[in-house]
């Protein structure tokens, strides 16, 4: 299955690496669908706006989680599953692990409940590989300076620290399906390492 997910703190450089990977795969004649969470569908993009805006009433943590899961269910059925069925590559900017890192790690919601909701929303769909772009919170926050920050990016350092730690725990829990990259390195080096690791794990087109 050609499904790869990129995760990490905001500011880790997911977009650059995702674009690079798409370019490499397209050059090899592969067809690639780039997508993201929350979002990826018309409904999901509307939910994304509700989740990221700093205007008006903020959702409580449980409502926030359920909105992510609603967007995810739509995304799986309407975009990811159909693309995988056509043998396309699907490269996704965040997926169910973000709910564990941000809503369990960051917000303190119960992990078991999140696992159950993730399983319900995705129908147990999981990528062939999770790529974690790991960065210290200090560096992530430095990179976000001067940006127009959304509701999550505006959270304090402790929040981002808990998110980072939860990601590292997840990657440790399941080393076969996670690849941790040091996101403080140059984008060109990260790209080379990513391709080497994909080859090592037999995930690169033969
Ligand atoms: P992202 O697209 O990475 O933001 P940006 O476009 O600003 O880089 O993700 C949006 C935010 O949503 C991000 O701060 C993480 C958060 N998020 C969760 O809290 N839970 C989730 O399940 C997902 C998918 C994202």
Coordinates of C-alpha atoms and ligand atoms in Angstrom, one line a residue:
X1 CA 0.0 0.0 0.0
X2 CA 1.4 3.4 -1.0
X3 CA 0.3 5.5 1.9
X4 CA 2.7 7.7 3.7
X5 CA 1.9 10.2 6.5
X6 CA 4.0 13.1 7.7
X7 CA 3.6 14.3 11.3
X8 CA 5.4 16.7 13.6
X9 CA 5.1 20.0 15.4
X10 CA 4.0 23.0 13.4
X11 CA 7.1 24.6 11.8
X12 CA 8.8 21.2 11.4
X13 CA 9.0 21.6 7.6
X14 CA 6.5 18.9 6.6
X15 CA 5.3 20.8 3.5
X16 CA 8.8 21.1 1.9
X17 CA 9.5 17.4 2.4
X18 CA 6.1 16.4 1.1
X19 CA 6.5 18.5 -2.0
X20 CA 10.0 17.0 -2.5
X21 CA 8.8 13.4 -2.2
X22 CA 5.9 14.1 -4.6
X23 CA 8.4 15.5 -7.2
X24 CA 10.7 12.4 -6.9
X25 CA 7.8 10.0 -7.3
X26 CA 6.2 11.8 -10.1
X27 CA 9.5 11.8 -12.0
X28 CA 9.4 8.0 -11.7
X29 CA 6.0 8.0 -13.4
X30 CA 4.0 7.3 -10.2
X31 CA 0.7 9.1 -9.7
X32 CA 0.6 10.9 -6.4
X33 CA -2.3 12.3 -4.4
X34 CA -1.2 15.0 -1.9
X35 CA -3.7 15.6 0.9
X36 CA -4.0 16.9 4.4
X37 CA -5.8 16.7 7.7
X38 CA -7.9 18.4 8.8
X39 CA -9.1 18.9 5.3
X40 CA -8.7 17.1 2.0
X41 CA -12.5 17.2 1.2
X42 CA -14.9 20.1 0.8
X43 CA -16.5 19.3 4.1
X44 CA -13.1 18.7 5.8
X45 CA -11.8 22.0 4.7
X46 CA -14.9 23.7 6.2
X47 CA -14.2 21.8 9.5
X48 CA -10.6 22.9 9.2
X49 CA -11.6 26.5 9.2
X50 CA -13.8 26.0 12.3
X51 CA -10.9 24.2 14.1
X52 CA -8.1 26.7 13.3
X53 CA -9.8 30.0 13.6
X54 CA -9.1 32.2 16.7
X55 CA -12.4 34.0 16.2
X56 CA -15.5 33.3 18.2
X57 CA -16.2 30.4 20.5
X58 CA -13.4 27.8 20.9
X59 CA -14.5 24.2 20.9
X60 CA -14.0 22.4 24.2
X61 CA -11.4 19.6 23.9
X62 CA -13.9 16.8 23.3
X63 CA -15.7 18.8 20.6
X64 CA -12.4 19.6 19.0
X65 CA -11.5 15.9 18.9
X66 CA -14.9 15.0 17.4
X67 CA -14.5 17.6 14.7
X68 CA -11.1 16.2 13.7
X69 CA -12.6 12.7 13.6
X70 CA -15.6 13.8 11.5
X71 CA -13.2 15.4 9.0
X72 CA -11.1 12.2 9.1
X73 CA -14.0 9.8 8.3
X74 CA -15.0 11.9 5.3
X75 CA -11.3 12.1 4.2
X76 CA -10.8 8.3 4.4
X77 CA -13.9 7.4 2.5
X78 CA -13.9 10.2 -0.1
X79 CA -10.2 10.7 -0.9
X80 CA -7.7 8.2 0.7
X81 CA -9.4 4.9 0.1
X82 CA -10.5 5.6 -3.5
X83 CA -7.0 6.8 -4.4
X84 CA -5.4 3.7 -2.8
X85 CA -7.9 1.5 -4.7
X86 CA -6.6 3.1 -7.9
X87 CA -3.0 2.3 -6.8
X88 CA -2.1 5.9 -6.5
X89 CA 0.4 7.1 -3.9
X90 CA -1.3 9.0 -1.1
X91 CA 0.9 11.4 0.8
X92 CA -0.9 13.0 3.7
X93 CA 0.1 15.9 5.9
X94 CA -1.1 14.6 9.3
X95 CA -3.5 11.8 10.1
X96 CA -4.8 10.0 13.1
X97 CA -1.5 10.2 15.1
X98 CA -2.0 14.0 15.2
X99 CA -5.1 13.4 17.4
X100 CA -3.1 11.3 19.8
X101 CA -0.2 13.8 19.9
X102 CA -2.4 17.0 20.1
X103 CA -5.6 15.9 21.8
X104 CA -4.1 13.3 24.2
X105 CA -0.6 14.8 24.6
X106 CA -1.5 18.4 24.2
X107 CA -5.1 18.6 25.6
X108 CA -4.9 15.7 28.1
X109 CA -7.8 13.6 26.7
X110 CA -7.9 9.9 27.3
X111 CA -5.7 7.9 24.9
X112 CA -8.0 4.9 24.8
X113 CA -11.0 7.0 23.7
X114 CA -8.9 8.6 21.0
X115 CA -7.7 5.2 19.8
X116 CA -11.3 4.0 19.6
X117 CA -12.5 7.1 17.7
X118 CA -9.5 6.9 15.3
X119 CA -10.3 3.3 14.6
X120 CA -14.0 4.2 14.0
X121 CA -13.1 7.2 11.7
X122 CA -10.5 5.4 9.7
X123 CA -12.0 2.0 9.8
X124 CA -8.5 1.0 10.9
X125 CA -6.8 2.4 7.9
X126 CA -3.1 3.0 8.6
X127 CA -0.2 4.2 6.4
X128 CA 2.7 2.0 5.4
X129 CA 4.9 4.5 7.1
X130 CA 4.6 7.4 9.5
X131 CA 7.4 10.0 9.1
X132 CA 7.9 12.1 12.2
X133 CA 9.8 15.3 11.6
X134 CA 11.2 15.9 15.1
X135 CA 12.2 19.3 16.2
X136 CA 12.8 20.9 19.6
X137 CA 9.9 23.1 20.7
X138 CA 12.3 26.0 21.0
X139 CA 13.3 25.6 17.4
X140 CA 9.7 25.0 16.2
X141 CA 8.6 28.2 18.0
X142 CA 11.5 30.1 16.6
X143 CA 10.4 29.1 13.1
X144 CA 6.9 30.2 13.8
X145 CA 7.9 33.7 14.8
X146 CA 6.5 36.4 12.5
X147 CA 3.8 34.0 11.1
X148 CA 0.1 34.7 11.5
X149 CA -0.5 32.0 14.1
X150 CA -3.6 29.7 14.2
X151 CA -5.3 28.5 17.4
X152 CA -2.8 25.6 17.9
X153 CA 0.3 27.5 16.9
X154 CA -0.6 30.1 19.6
X155 CA -0.5 27.5 22.4
X156 CA 2.4 27.8 24.9
X157 CA 5.7 26.0 25.0
X158 CA 4.4 23.3 27.5
X159 CA 1.7 22.4 25.1
X160 CA 4.1 21.9 22.2
X161 CA 6.5 20.0 24.5
X162 CA 3.7 17.5 25.5
X163 CA 2.8 17.1 21.8
X164 CA 6.4 16.4 20.8
X165 CA 6.9 13.9 23.6
X166 CA 3.7 12.1 22.6
X167 CA 5.0 11.8 19.1
X168 CA 8.3 10.4 20.2
X169 CA 6.5 7.9 22.5
X170 CA 4.3 6.8 19.6
X171 CA 7.3 6.3 17.3
X172 CA 9.1 4.3 20.0
X173 CA 6.0 2.2 20.6
X174 CA 5.9 1.1 17.0
X175 CA 9.4 1.4 15.4
X176 CA 8.5 -0.7 12.3
X177 CA 5.9 1.8 11.1
X178 CA 7.6 5.0 12.2
X179 CA 10.6 6.8 10.8
X180 CA 12.0 9.7 13.0
X181 CA 13.9 12.4 11.1
X182 CA 15.8 15.2 12.7
X183 CA 14.0 18.2 11.3
X184 CA 16.7 20.7 12.2
X185 CA 18.7 19.5 9.2
X186 CA 18.7 21.0 5.8
X187 CA 15.7 20.1 3.6
X188 CA 18.0 18.6 0.9
X189 CA 19.6 16.3 3.5
X190 CA 16.2 15.3 4.9
X191 CA 15.0 14.4 1.4
X192 CA 18.0 12.1 0.7
X193 CA 17.6 10.4 4.1
X194 CA 13.9 9.9 3.5
X195 CA 14.5 8.3 0.1
X196 CA 17.2 6.1 1.5
X197 CA 15.0 4.9 4.3
X198 CA 12.1 4.3 2.0
X199 CA 14.4 2.1 -0.2
X200 CA 15.6 0.3 2.9
X201 CA 12.1 -0.5 4.0
X202 CA 11.1 -1.6 0.4
X203 CA 8.6 1.2 0.1
X204 CA 10.3 2.8 -2.9
X205 CA 9.1 1.9 -6.5
X206 CA 11.2 -1.0 -7.8
Ligands
LIG1 P1 -1.5 21.8 9.9 O1 -2.1 21.6 8.6 O2 -0.2 21.2 10.1 O3 -1.3 23.4 10.2 P2 -0.5 24.5 9.3 O4 -1.2 24.5 7.9 O5 -0.7 25.7 10.1 O6 0.9 23.9 9.2 O7 -2.4 21.4 11.1 C1 -3.4 22.1 11.6 C2 -3.4 22.0 13.1 O8 -4.3 21.0 13.6 C3 -2.1 21.6 13.7 O9 -1.7 22.6 14.7 C4 -2.3 20.3 14.4 C5 -3.8 20.3 14.7 N1 -4.3 18.9 14.6 C6 -4.9 18.4 15.8 O10 -4.8 19.0 16.9 N2 -5.4 17.1 15.8 C7 -5.5 16.4 14.6 O11 -6.1 15.3 14.6 C8 -5.0 17.0 13.4 C9 -5.1 16.3 12.1 C10 -4.4 18.3 13.5

